[in-house]
């Protein structure tokens, strides 16, 4: 029976992160190893996504998940704040040195061109993250776990190392674990999401969407020049929202959820799910009109208005939960 060392704990097998959201493809190659690490400590990973629902409008050529003042990934801050996990970047530039001096759960970046299980193997160069959970010096092989695509097997160390070197020689270890979430902290996180949806500044949330709409009206048909920029930015915004929906789905459906009034969260889950679908439709509609040369700024405004309505519906449903919890 194989043994894995995760955060100083020896395990006979690695438990798979549970998924509650109907859309099961919200993981990316970097998030999955982190969620896998959390799962091995018998805690839900979903709180990692508890601040993912954000939107900032800066200008027609800059829509973002982040404010200009703070571009810290919320998942990184939640990893430390809720789970007490430290990210350690070893100084070793050679994977072999790292394996000889340290054991455990290593999250590694490599050029997918050199990874036999990767979708872009010997087809295209590009960064890819995965977990290395064991190393066998006798066979010079490493145990790799990946999610996109799904892979769990032993791979030749020299191939992995070549990809590691061409990918920039970057890896990190996740260390320590101290889960810290109270009911009061969860209320705070939900209230912060409510404020983020509506916006605490002119450029945030629904406020930002309304400013974006005004600028499109001012720019008219020339706003079609920004569609390709929006297309790229909207992917990140949608991906983070899908992860947030997994968090809400966990709160409403898991026996491990600490939330009260759990049954009342199903309408909240439905509201967020429908809103994500509106964002997806909006993004696809933009690119379709761009490809066909049929961009219509008035139609774009109409679709943006629809998103604003659904975002406000999410805020309303979240307010209901907060009021049930005695929050205003």
PDB file of C-alpha atoms in Angstrom:
ATOM      1  CA  UNK A   1       0.000   0.000   0.000  1.00  0.00           C
ATOM      2  CA  UNK A   2       1.534   3.375  -1.000  1.00  0.00           C
ATOM      3  CA  UNK A   3       2.049   6.052   1.613  1.00  0.00           C
ATOM      4  CA  UNK A   4       1.851   9.795   1.016  1.00  0.00           C
ATOM      5  CA  UNK A   5       3.173  12.591   3.186  1.00  0.00           C
ATOM      6  CA  UNK A   6       0.849  15.602   3.211  1.00  0.00           C
ATOM      7  CA  UNK A   7       1.550  18.424   5.622  1.00  0.00           C
ATOM      8  CA  UNK A   8       3.602  16.097   7.799  1.00  0.00           C
ATOM      9  CA  UNK A   9       0.811  13.480   7.913  1.00  0.00           C
ATOM     10  CA  UNK A  10       1.385   9.990   6.449  1.00  0.00           C
ATOM     11  CA  UNK A  11      -1.602   8.734   4.464  1.00  0.00           C
ATOM     12  CA  UNK A  12      -2.296   5.378   2.835  1.00  0.00           C
ATOM     13  CA  UNK A  13      -4.355   6.972   0.091  1.00  0.00           C
ATOM     14  CA  UNK A  14      -5.401  10.418  -1.092  1.00  0.00           C
ATOM     15  CA  UNK A  15      -9.066  11.322  -0.755  1.00  0.00           C
ATOM     16  CA  UNK A  16     -10.737  12.956  -3.754  1.00  0.00           C
ATOM     17  CA  UNK A  17     -12.232  16.450  -3.220  1.00  0.00           C
ATOM     18  CA  UNK A  18     -16.031  16.271  -3.129  1.00  0.00           C
ATOM     19  CA  UNK A  19     -18.040  18.347  -5.600  1.00  0.00           C
ATOM     20  CA  UNK A  20     -21.570  19.631  -4.907  1.00  0.00           C
ATOM     21  CA  UNK A  21     -22.109  21.981  -7.852  1.00  0.00           C
ATOM     22  CA  UNK A  22     -23.909  20.528 -10.887  1.00  0.00           C
ATOM     23  CA  UNK A  23     -21.166  22.008 -13.074  1.00  0.00           C
ATOM     24  CA  UNK A  24     -18.210  19.747 -12.327  1.00  0.00           C
ATOM     25  CA  UNK A  25     -15.518  21.486 -14.379  1.00  0.00           C
ATOM     26  CA  UNK A  26     -14.778  24.510 -12.184  1.00  0.00           C
ATOM     27  CA  UNK A  27     -11.334  23.276 -11.088  1.00  0.00           C
ATOM     28  CA  UNK A  28      -8.247  24.533 -12.878  1.00  0.00           C
ATOM     29  CA  UNK A  29      -4.840  22.875 -12.854  1.00  0.00           C
ATOM     30  CA  UNK A  30      -3.480  25.191 -10.126  1.00  0.00           C
ATOM     31  CA  UNK A  31      -6.504  25.145  -7.808  1.00  0.00           C
ATOM     32  CA  UNK A  32      -6.918  21.386  -7.793  1.00  0.00           C
ATOM     33  CA  UNK A  33      -3.655  20.541  -5.950  1.00  0.00           C
ATOM     34  CA  UNK A  34      -4.575  23.085  -3.273  1.00  0.00           C
ATOM     35  CA  UNK A  35      -8.063  21.607  -2.885  1.00  0.00           C
ATOM     36  CA  UNK A  36      -6.544  18.115  -2.809  1.00  0.00           C
ATOM     37  CA  UNK A  37      -4.209  19.185   0.004  1.00  0.00           C
ATOM     38  CA  UNK A  38      -7.086  20.636   2.046  1.00  0.00           C
ATOM     39  CA  UNK A  39      -9.176  17.508   1.516  1.00  0.00           C
ATOM     40  CA  UNK A  40      -6.439  15.302   3.005  1.00  0.00           C
ATOM     41  CA  UNK A  41      -6.919  17.193   6.270  1.00  0.00           C
ATOM     42  CA  UNK A  42     -10.600  16.182   6.328  1.00  0.00           C
ATOM     43  CA  UNK A  43     -11.847  19.689   5.782  1.00  0.00           C
ATOM     44  CA  UNK A  44     -13.969  21.162   2.954  1.00  0.00           C
ATOM     45  CA  UNK A  45     -11.990  23.165   0.405  1.00  0.00           C
ATOM     46  CA  UNK A  46     -14.984  25.245  -0.715  1.00  0.00           C
ATOM     47  CA  UNK A  47     -14.298  28.149   1.672  1.00  0.00           C
ATOM     48  CA  UNK A  48     -11.289  28.823  -0.535  1.00  0.00           C
ATOM     49  CA  UNK A  49     -13.800  30.297  -3.023  1.00  0.00           C
ATOM     50  CA  UNK A  50     -15.766  32.381  -0.522  1.00  0.00           C
ATOM     51  CA  UNK A  51     -14.571  35.746  -1.908  1.00  0.00           C
ATOM     52  CA  UNK A  52     -14.596  34.820  -5.593  1.00  0.00           C
ATOM     53  CA  UNK A  53     -17.688  36.771  -6.631  1.00  0.00           C
ATOM     54  CA  UNK A  54     -16.233  40.102  -7.698  1.00  0.00           C
ATOM     55  CA  UNK A  55     -16.244  42.554 -10.585  1.00  0.00           C
ATOM     56  CA  UNK A  56     -14.412  45.837 -11.149  1.00  0.00           C
ATOM     57  CA  UNK A  57     -14.853  48.182 -14.067  1.00  0.00           C
ATOM     58  CA  UNK A  58     -11.845  50.426 -14.672  1.00  0.00           C
ATOM     59  CA  UNK A  59     -12.331  51.446 -18.313  1.00  0.00           C
ATOM     60  CA  UNK A  60     -13.624  50.036 -21.586  1.00  0.00           C
ATOM     61  CA  UNK A  61     -10.335  48.226 -22.063  1.00  0.00           C
ATOM     62  CA  UNK A  62     -10.051  47.032 -18.468  1.00  0.00           C
ATOM     63  CA  UNK A  63     -12.676  44.926 -16.709  1.00  0.00           C
ATOM     64  CA  UNK A  64     -11.330  42.776 -13.924  1.00  0.00           C
ATOM     65  CA  UNK A  65     -11.808  40.630 -10.847  1.00  0.00           C
ATOM     66  CA  UNK A  66      -9.561  42.966  -8.901  1.00  0.00           C
ATOM     67  CA  UNK A  67      -9.436  46.574  -7.827  1.00  0.00           C
ATOM     68  CA  UNK A  68      -6.453  48.693  -8.823  1.00  0.00           C
ATOM     69  CA  UNK A  69      -5.506  48.984  -5.148  1.00  0.00           C
ATOM     70  CA  UNK A  70      -5.473  45.257  -4.412  1.00  0.00           C
ATOM     71  CA  UNK A  71      -4.861  42.548  -6.999  1.00  0.00           C
ATOM     72  CA  UNK A  72      -4.302  39.755  -4.466  1.00  0.00           C
ATOM     73  CA  UNK A  73      -6.053  36.553  -5.495  1.00  0.00           C
ATOM     74  CA  UNK A  74      -8.831  36.035  -2.908  1.00  0.00           C
ATOM     75  CA  UNK A  75      -8.134  32.288  -2.912  1.00  0.00           C
ATOM     76  CA  UNK A  76      -4.597  32.926  -1.727  1.00  0.00           C
ATOM     77  CA  UNK A  77      -5.796  35.083   1.160  1.00  0.00           C
ATOM     78  CA  UNK A  78      -8.467  32.517   2.135  1.00  0.00           C
ATOM     79  CA  UNK A  79      -5.877  29.724   2.086  1.00  0.00           C
ATOM     80  CA  UNK A  80      -3.976  31.543   4.806  1.00  0.00           C
ATOM     81  CA  UNK A  81      -6.871  33.155   6.676  1.00  0.00           C
ATOM     82  CA  UNK A  82      -9.218  30.161   6.948  1.00  0.00           C
ATOM     83  CA  UNK A  83      -6.956  27.131   6.522  1.00  0.00           C
ATOM     84  CA  UNK A  84      -3.738  28.419   8.050  1.00  0.00           C
ATOM     85  CA  UNK A  85      -1.728  27.001   5.149  1.00  0.00           C
ATOM     86  CA  UNK A  86       1.667  28.424   4.257  1.00  0.00           C
ATOM     87  CA  UNK A  87       3.041  28.476   0.715  1.00  0.00           C
ATOM     88  CA  UNK A  88       6.746  27.745   0.637  1.00  0.00           C
ATOM     89  CA  UNK A  89       8.813  28.215  -2.520  1.00  0.00           C
ATOM     90  CA  UNK A  90      11.922  26.015  -2.146  1.00  0.00           C
ATOM     91  CA  UNK A  91      15.220  27.475  -3.296  1.00  0.00           C
ATOM     92  CA  UNK A  92      16.228  24.270  -5.112  1.00  0.00           C
ATOM     93  CA  UNK A  93      16.326  24.775  -8.873  1.00  0.00           C
ATOM     94  CA  UNK A  94      16.652  21.042  -9.483  1.00  0.00           C
ATOM     95  CA  UNK A  95      13.742  18.745  -8.692  1.00  0.00           C
ATOM     96  CA  UNK A  96      16.097  15.908  -7.790  1.00  0.00           C
ATOM     97  CA  UNK A  97      17.700  18.035  -5.069  1.00  0.00           C
ATOM     98  CA  UNK A  98      14.269  18.894  -3.759  1.00  0.00           C
ATOM     99  CA  UNK A  99      13.138  15.262  -3.620  1.00  0.00           C
ATOM    100  CA  UNK A 100      16.331  14.192  -1.887  1.00  0.00           C
ATOM    101  CA  UNK A 101      16.098  16.883   0.789  1.00  0.00           C
ATOM    102  CA  UNK A 102      12.345  17.173   1.251  1.00  0.00           C
ATOM    103  CA  UNK A 103       9.402  14.853   0.940  1.00  0.00           C
ATOM    104  CA  UNK A 104       5.730  15.498   0.709  1.00  0.00           C
ATOM    105  CA  UNK A 105       3.225  17.304  -1.413  1.00  0.00           C
ATOM    106  CA  UNK A 106       4.913  19.423  -4.104  1.00  0.00           C
ATOM    107  CA  UNK A 107       2.883  21.565  -6.525  1.00  0.00           C
ATOM    108  CA  UNK A 108       4.889  21.881  -9.717  1.00  0.00           C
ATOM    109  CA  UNK A 109       4.708  24.020 -12.842  1.00  0.00           C
ATOM    110  CA  UNK A 110       6.034  22.562 -16.096  1.00  0.00           C
ATOM    111  CA  UNK A 111       5.796  23.074 -19.837  1.00  0.00           C
ATOM    112  CA  UNK A 112       2.995  20.772 -20.986  1.00  0.00           C
ATOM    113  CA  UNK A 113       4.963  19.954 -24.131  1.00  0.00           C
ATOM    114  CA  UNK A 114       7.053  17.533 -22.040  1.00  0.00           C
ATOM    115  CA  UNK A 115       4.229  15.945 -20.009  1.00  0.00           C
ATOM    116  CA  UNK A 116       2.991  12.659 -21.624  1.00  0.00           C
ATOM    117  CA  UNK A 117      -0.484  12.858 -20.068  1.00  0.00           C
ATOM    118  CA  UNK A 118      -1.065  16.549 -20.845  1.00  0.00           C
ATOM    119  CA  UNK A 119      -3.420  17.635 -23.628  1.00  0.00           C
ATOM    120  CA  UNK A 120      -0.699  19.731 -25.287  1.00  0.00           C
ATOM    121  CA  UNK A 121       2.006  17.031 -25.090  1.00  0.00           C
ATOM    122  CA  UNK A 122       4.409  17.562 -28.019  1.00  0.00           C
ATOM    123  CA  UNK A 123       1.786  19.794 -29.645  1.00  0.00           C
ATOM    124  CA  UNK A 124       2.048  23.165 -27.958  1.00  0.00           C
ATOM    125  CA  UNK A 125       4.140  24.872 -25.290  1.00  0.00           C
ATOM    126  CA  UNK A 126       2.309  26.185 -22.256  1.00  0.00           C
ATOM    127  CA  UNK A 127       2.401  26.236 -18.459  1.00  0.00           C
ATOM    128  CA  UNK A 128       0.685  23.447 -16.558  1.00  0.00           C
ATOM    129  CA  UNK A 129       0.414  22.792 -12.816  1.00  0.00           C
ATOM    130  CA  UNK A 130       0.138  19.389 -11.131  1.00  0.00           C
ATOM    131  CA  UNK A 131       0.979  17.605  -7.867  1.00  0.00           C
ATOM    132  CA  UNK A 132       3.963  15.383  -7.201  1.00  0.00           C
ATOM    133  CA  UNK A 133       3.184  13.268  -4.149  1.00  0.00           C
ATOM    134  CA  UNK A 134       5.998  10.687  -4.138  1.00  0.00           C
ATOM    135  CA  UNK A 135       9.402   9.881  -5.608  1.00  0.00           C
ATOM    136  CA  UNK A 136      11.086   6.499  -6.161  1.00  0.00           C
ATOM    137  CA  UNK A 137      14.869   6.829  -6.362  1.00  0.00           C
ATOM    138  CA  UNK A 138      15.277   3.192  -7.482  1.00  0.00           C
ATOM    139  CA  UNK A 139      13.226   3.665 -10.657  1.00  0.00           C
ATOM    140  CA  UNK A 140      13.692   7.433 -11.071  1.00  0.00           C
ATOM    141  CA  UNK A 141       9.952   7.917 -11.267  1.00  0.00           C
ATOM    142  CA  UNK A 142       7.587  10.357  -9.574  1.00  0.00           C
ATOM    143  CA  UNK A 143       3.956   9.886  -8.584  1.00  0.00           C
ATOM    144  CA  UNK A 144       1.872  12.535 -10.356  1.00  0.00           C
ATOM    145  CA  UNK A 145      -1.713  13.566  -9.640  1.00  0.00           C
ATOM    146  CA  UNK A 146      -3.480  15.898 -12.045  1.00  0.00           C
ATOM    147  CA  UNK A 147      -7.070  16.924 -12.703  1.00  0.00           C
ATOM    148  CA  UNK A 148      -7.041  18.503 -16.173  1.00  0.00           C
ATOM    149  CA  UNK A 149      -6.771  15.982 -17.686  1.00  0.00           C
ATOM    150  CA  UNK A 150      -7.350  13.460 -14.916  1.00  0.00           C
ATOM    151  CA  UNK A 151      -4.179  11.525 -14.261  1.00  0.00           C
ATOM    152  CA  UNK A 152      -2.834   9.491 -11.350  1.00  0.00           C
ATOM    153  CA  UNK A 153       0.320   7.535 -12.104  1.00  0.00           C
ATOM    154  CA  UNK A 154       4.081   7.149 -12.030  1.00  0.00           C
ATOM    155  CA  UNK A 155       6.044   9.146 -14.588  1.00  0.00           C
ATOM    156  CA  UNK A 156       9.670   9.256 -15.650  1.00  0.00           C
ATOM    157  CA  UNK A 157      11.503  11.787 -13.500  1.00  0.00           C
ATOM    158  CA  UNK A 158      13.705  13.012 -16.350  1.00  0.00           C
ATOM    159  CA  UNK A 159      10.697  13.944 -18.506  1.00  0.00           C
ATOM    160  CA  UNK A 160       9.071  15.771 -15.594  1.00  0.00           C
ATOM    161  CA  UNK A 161      12.307  17.559 -14.791  1.00  0.00           C
ATOM    162  CA  UNK A 162      12.746  18.667 -18.407  1.00  0.00           C
ATOM    163  CA  UNK A 163       9.256  20.146 -18.367  1.00  0.00           C
ATOM    164  CA  UNK A 164      10.001  21.747 -14.998  1.00  0.00           C
ATOM    165  CA  UNK A 165      13.169  23.425 -16.314  1.00  0.00           C
ATOM    166  CA  UNK A 166      11.468  24.664 -19.504  1.00  0.00           C
ATOM    167  CA  UNK A 167       8.492  25.864 -17.459  1.00  0.00           C
ATOM    168  CA  UNK A 168      10.589  28.261 -15.410  1.00  0.00           C
ATOM    169  CA  UNK A 169      11.761  25.983 -12.557  1.00  0.00           C
ATOM    170  CA  UNK A 170       8.854  26.945 -10.291  1.00  0.00           C
ATOM    171  CA  UNK A 171       7.258  24.779  -7.633  1.00  0.00           C
ATOM    172  CA  UNK A 172       5.938  25.236  -4.126  1.00  0.00           C
ATOM    173  CA  UNK A 173       5.061  23.242  -1.065  1.00  0.00           C
ATOM    174  CA  UNK A 174       1.906  23.619   0.966  1.00  0.00           C
ATOM    175  CA  UNK A 175       2.768  23.404   4.642  1.00  0.00           C
ATOM    176  CA  UNK A 176       0.893  23.487   7.939  1.00  0.00           C
ATOM    177  CA  UNK A 177      -2.854  23.374   8.412  1.00  0.00           C
ATOM    178  CA  UNK A 178      -4.973  25.165  10.994  1.00  0.00           C
ATOM    179  CA  UNK A 179      -8.624  25.415  10.019  1.00  0.00           C
ATOM    180  CA  UNK A 180     -10.237  28.444  11.601  1.00  0.00           C
ATOM    181  CA  UNK A 181     -13.833  29.228  10.711  1.00  0.00           C
ATOM    182  CA  UNK A 182     -16.518  30.259  13.142  1.00  0.00           C
ATOM    183  CA  UNK A 183     -20.169  31.011  12.513  1.00  0.00           C
ATOM    184  CA  UNK A 184     -19.376  34.701  12.976  1.00  0.00           C
ATOM    185  CA  UNK A 185     -16.617  34.509  10.377  1.00  0.00           C
ATOM    186  CA  UNK A 186     -18.969  32.848   7.894  1.00  0.00           C
ATOM    187  CA  UNK A 187     -21.519  35.623   8.405  1.00  0.00           C
ATOM    188  CA  UNK A 188     -18.754  38.138   7.748  1.00  0.00           C
ATOM    189  CA  UNK A 189     -17.798  36.388   4.504  1.00  0.00           C
ATOM    190  CA  UNK A 190     -21.388  36.269   3.270  1.00  0.00           C
ATOM    191  CA  UNK A 191     -21.919  39.917   4.164  1.00  0.00           C
ATOM    192  CA  UNK A 192     -18.701  40.794   2.295  1.00  0.00           C
ATOM    193  CA  UNK A 193     -20.039  38.952  -0.770  1.00  0.00           C
ATOM    194  CA  UNK A 194     -23.311  40.877  -0.526  1.00  0.00           C
ATOM    195  CA  UNK A 195     -21.388  44.154  -0.499  1.00  0.00           C
ATOM    196  CA  UNK A 196     -19.160  43.011  -3.356  1.00  0.00           C
ATOM    197  CA  UNK A 197     -22.164  42.175  -5.531  1.00  0.00           C
ATOM    198  CA  UNK A 198     -23.717  45.615  -5.190  1.00  0.00           C
ATOM    199  CA  UNK A 199     -20.404  47.451  -4.953  1.00  0.00           C
ATOM    200  CA  UNK A 200     -18.780  49.498  -2.218  1.00  0.00           C
ATOM    201  CA  UNK A 201     -17.366  51.924  -4.777  1.00  0.00           C
ATOM    202  CA  UNK A 202     -18.473  53.393  -8.094  1.00  0.00           C
ATOM    203  CA  UNK A 203     -16.424  50.852 -10.070  1.00  0.00           C
ATOM    204  CA  UNK A 204     -17.312  47.696  -8.122  1.00  0.00           C
ATOM    205  CA  UNK A 205     -20.080  45.142  -8.589  1.00  0.00           C
ATOM    206  CA  UNK A 206     -23.445  46.329  -9.915  1.00  0.00           C
ATOM    207  CA  UNK A 207     -22.202  49.916  -9.651  1.00  0.00           C
ATOM    208  CA  UNK A 208     -19.328  49.053 -11.965  1.00  0.00           C
ATOM    209  CA  UNK A 209     -21.627  47.257 -14.398  1.00  0.00           C
ATOM    210  CA  UNK A 210     -23.775  50.383 -14.641  1.00  0.00           C
ATOM    211  CA  UNK A 211     -20.718  52.569 -15.348  1.00  0.00           C
ATOM    212  CA  UNK A 212     -19.606  50.045 -17.991  1.00  0.00           C
ATOM    213  CA  UNK A 213     -23.054  50.291 -19.571  1.00  0.00           C
ATOM    214  CA  UNK A 214     -22.893  54.116 -19.647  1.00  0.00           C
ATOM    215  CA  UNK A 215     -19.475  54.025 -21.324  1.00  0.00           C
ATOM    216  CA  UNK A 216     -20.714  51.597 -23.972  1.00  0.00           C
ATOM    217  CA  UNK A 217     -23.601  53.972 -24.700  1.00  0.00           C
ATOM    218  CA  UNK A 218     -21.163  56.891 -25.023  1.00  0.00           C
ATOM    219  CA  UNK A 219     -18.832  54.915 -27.270  1.00  0.00           C
ATOM    220  CA  UNK A 220     -21.636  53.471 -29.392  1.00  0.00           C
ATOM    221  CA  UNK A 221     -20.744  51.017 -32.144  1.00  0.00           C
ATOM    222  CA  UNK A 222     -17.037  51.737 -31.620  1.00  0.00           C
ATOM    223  CA  UNK A 223     -17.254  49.792 -28.362  1.00  0.00           C
ATOM    224  CA  UNK A 224     -17.102  46.684 -30.549  1.00  0.00           C
ATOM    225  CA  UNK A 225     -13.347  47.316 -30.755  1.00  0.00           C
ATOM    226  CA  UNK A 226     -13.057  46.057 -27.176  1.00  0.00           C
ATOM    227  CA  UNK A 227     -14.834  42.725 -27.625  1.00  0.00           C
ATOM    228  CA  UNK A 228     -11.656  40.627 -27.781  1.00  0.00           C
ATOM    229  CA  UNK A 229     -10.380  42.256 -24.564  1.00  0.00           C
ATOM    230  CA  UNK A 230     -13.714  41.607 -22.864  1.00  0.00           C
ATOM    231  CA  UNK A 231     -13.712  38.016 -24.090  1.00  0.00           C
ATOM    232  CA  UNK A 232     -10.458  37.229 -22.292  1.00  0.00           C
ATOM    233  CA  UNK A 233     -11.347  39.061 -19.073  1.00  0.00           C
ATOM    234  CA  UNK A 234     -14.838  37.584 -18.909  1.00  0.00           C
ATOM    235  CA  UNK A 235     -13.402  34.055 -18.881  1.00  0.00           C
ATOM    236  CA  UNK A 236     -11.674  34.700 -15.556  1.00  0.00           C
ATOM    237  CA  UNK A 237     -14.739  36.463 -14.151  1.00  0.00           C
ATOM    238  CA  UNK A 238     -16.966  33.515 -15.107  1.00  0.00           C
ATOM    239  CA  UNK A 239     -14.505  30.875 -13.875  1.00  0.00           C
ATOM    240  CA  UNK A 240     -14.272  32.526 -10.470  1.00  0.00           C
ATOM    241  CA  UNK A 241     -18.062  32.803 -10.293  1.00  0.00           C
ATOM    242  CA  UNK A 242     -18.437  29.093 -11.042  1.00  0.00           C
ATOM    243  CA  UNK A 243     -16.113  28.354  -8.135  1.00  0.00           C
ATOM    244  CA  UNK A 244     -18.157  30.636  -5.887  1.00  0.00           C
ATOM    245  CA  UNK A 245     -21.276  28.671  -6.867  1.00  0.00           C
ATOM    246  CA  UNK A 246     -19.518  25.488  -5.679  1.00  0.00           C
ATOM    247  CA  UNK A 247     -19.026  27.249  -2.331  1.00  0.00           C
ATOM    248  CA  UNK A 248     -22.731  28.169  -2.126  1.00  0.00           C
ATOM    249  CA  UNK A 249     -23.692  24.651  -3.249  1.00  0.00           C
ATOM    250  CA  UNK A 250     -21.557  23.171  -0.460  1.00  0.00           C
ATOM    251  CA  UNK A 251     -23.135  25.478   2.123  1.00  0.00           C
ATOM    252  CA  UNK A 252     -26.635  24.481   1.046  1.00  0.00           C
ATOM    253  CA  UNK A 253     -26.127  20.745   0.493  1.00  0.00           C
ATOM    254  CA  UNK A 254     -23.305  19.356   2.612  1.00  0.00           C
ATOM    255  CA  UNK A 255     -23.751  17.837   6.053  1.00  0.00           C
ATOM    256  CA  UNK A 256     -20.419  19.479   6.928  1.00  0.00           C
ATOM    257  CA  UNK A 257     -21.774  22.977   6.341  1.00  0.00           C
ATOM    258  CA  UNK A 258     -21.879  25.071   9.523  1.00  0.00           C
ATOM    259  CA  UNK A 259     -24.518  27.411   8.132  1.00  0.00           C
ATOM    260  CA  UNK A 260     -27.898  27.702   9.827  1.00  0.00           C
ATOM    261  CA  UNK A 261     -31.124  27.807   7.795  1.00  0.00           C
ATOM    262  CA  UNK A 262     -29.409  25.465   5.308  1.00  0.00           C
ATOM    263  CA  UNK A 263     -32.644  24.654   3.456  1.00  0.00           C
ATOM    264  CA  UNK A 264     -33.165  28.336   2.637  1.00  0.00           C
ATOM    265  CA  UNK A 265     -29.946  28.396   0.599  1.00  0.00           C
ATOM    266  CA  UNK A 266     -31.337  26.487  -2.375  1.00  0.00           C
ATOM    267  CA  UNK A 267     -32.964  29.643  -3.868  1.00  0.00           C
ATOM    268  CA  UNK A 268     -29.627  31.398  -3.326  1.00  0.00           C
ATOM    269  CA  UNK A 269     -27.816  28.615  -5.171  1.00  0.00           C
ATOM    270  CA  UNK A 270     -30.328  28.817  -8.030  1.00  0.00           C
ATOM    271  CA  UNK A 271     -29.938  32.601  -8.271  1.00  0.00           C
ATOM    272  CA  UNK A 272     -26.154  32.431  -8.528  1.00  0.00           C
ATOM    273  CA  UNK A 273     -26.286  29.549 -11.019  1.00  0.00           C
ATOM    274  CA  UNK A 274     -28.680  31.420 -13.306  1.00  0.00           C
ATOM    275  CA  UNK A 275     -26.536  34.535 -13.073  1.00  0.00           C
ATOM    276  CA  UNK A 276     -23.404  32.645 -14.119  1.00  0.00           C
ATOM    277  CA  UNK A 277     -25.337  31.294 -17.100  1.00  0.00           C
ATOM    278  CA  UNK A 278     -26.236  34.872 -18.072  1.00  0.00           C
ATOM    279  CA  UNK A 279     -22.565  35.830 -17.967  1.00  0.00           C
ATOM    280  CA  UNK A 280     -21.664  32.835 -20.149  1.00  0.00           C
ATOM    281  CA  UNK A 281     -24.377  33.730 -22.660  1.00  0.00           C
ATOM    282  CA  UNK A 282     -23.214  37.355 -22.658  1.00  0.00           C
ATOM    283  CA  UNK A 283     -19.617  36.346 -23.381  1.00  0.00           C
ATOM    284  CA  UNK A 284     -20.524  33.925 -26.151  1.00  0.00           C
ATOM    285  CA  UNK A 285     -22.883  36.454 -27.725  1.00  0.00           C
ATOM    286  CA  UNK A 286     -20.114  39.052 -27.830  1.00  0.00           C
ATOM    287  CA  UNK A 287     -17.679  36.772 -29.623  1.00  0.00           C
ATOM    288  CA  UNK A 288     -20.311  35.456 -32.026  1.00  0.00           C
ATOM    289  CA  UNK A 289     -21.205  39.014 -33.068  1.00  0.00           C
ATOM    290  CA  UNK A 290     -17.506  39.862 -33.406  1.00  0.00           C
ATOM    291  CA  UNK A 291     -16.803  36.868 -35.650  1.00  0.00           C
ATOM    292  CA  UNK A 292     -19.884  37.485 -37.774  1.00  0.00           C
ATOM    293  CA  UNK A 293     -19.283  41.229 -37.953  1.00  0.00           C
ATOM    294  CA  UNK A 294     -22.718  41.866 -36.478  1.00  0.00           C
ATOM    295  CA  UNK A 295     -21.778  43.603 -33.212  1.00  0.00           C
ATOM    296  CA  UNK A 296     -24.670  45.696 -31.954  1.00  0.00           C
ATOM    297  CA  UNK A 297     -23.935  47.905 -28.976  1.00  0.00           C
ATOM    298  CA  UNK A 298     -27.640  48.310 -28.187  1.00  0.00           C
ATOM    299  CA  UNK A 299     -28.022  44.531 -27.957  1.00  0.00           C
ATOM    300  CA  UNK A 300     -24.926  44.419 -25.755  1.00  0.00           C
ATOM    301  CA  UNK A 301     -26.474  47.006 -23.414  1.00  0.00           C
ATOM    302  CA  UNK A 302     -29.673  44.976 -23.292  1.00  0.00           C
ATOM    303  CA  UNK A 303     -27.759  41.845 -22.268  1.00  0.00           C
ATOM    304  CA  UNK A 304     -25.753  43.809 -19.711  1.00  0.00           C
ATOM    305  CA  UNK A 305     -28.993  45.137 -18.231  1.00  0.00           C
ATOM    306  CA  UNK A 306     -30.133  41.533 -17.860  1.00  0.00           C
ATOM    307  CA  UNK A 307     -26.956  40.627 -15.993  1.00  0.00           C
ATOM    308  CA  UNK A 308     -27.463  43.586 -13.646  1.00  0.00           C
ATOM    309  CA  UNK A 309     -30.986  42.345 -12.844  1.00  0.00           C
ATOM    310  CA  UNK A 310     -29.694  38.849 -12.052  1.00  0.00           C
ATOM    311  CA  UNK A 311     -26.795  40.178  -9.973  1.00  0.00           C
ATOM    312  CA  UNK A 312     -29.255  42.237  -7.932  1.00  0.00           C
ATOM    313  CA  UNK A 313     -31.383  39.104  -7.493  1.00  0.00           C
ATOM    314  CA  UNK A 314     -28.338  37.329  -6.015  1.00  0.00           C
ATOM    315  CA  UNK A 315     -27.888  40.210  -3.566  1.00  0.00           C
ATOM    316  CA  UNK A 316     -31.555  40.038  -2.582  1.00  0.00           C
ATOM    317  CA  UNK A 317     -31.406  36.289  -1.912  1.00  0.00           C
ATOM    318  CA  UNK A 318     -28.212  36.723   0.077  1.00  0.00           C
ATOM    319  CA  UNK A 319     -29.804  39.494   2.114  1.00  0.00           C
ATOM    320  CA  UNK A 320     -32.606  37.102   3.054  1.00  0.00           C
ATOM    321  CA  UNK A 321     -30.061  34.655   4.475  1.00  0.00           C
ATOM    322  CA  UNK A 322     -28.275  37.412   6.377  1.00  0.00           C
ATOM    323  CA  UNK A 323     -31.556  38.653   7.820  1.00  0.00           C
ATOM    324  CA  UNK A 324     -32.431  35.112   8.939  1.00  0.00           C
ATOM    325  CA  UNK A 325     -29.094  35.164  10.718  1.00  0.00           C
ATOM    326  CA  UNK A 326     -29.981  38.428  12.404  1.00  0.00           C
ATOM    327  CA  UNK A 327     -27.881  40.527  10.015  1.00  0.00           C
ATOM    328  CA  UNK A 328     -29.133  43.629   8.208  1.00  0.00           C
TER     329      UNK A 328
END
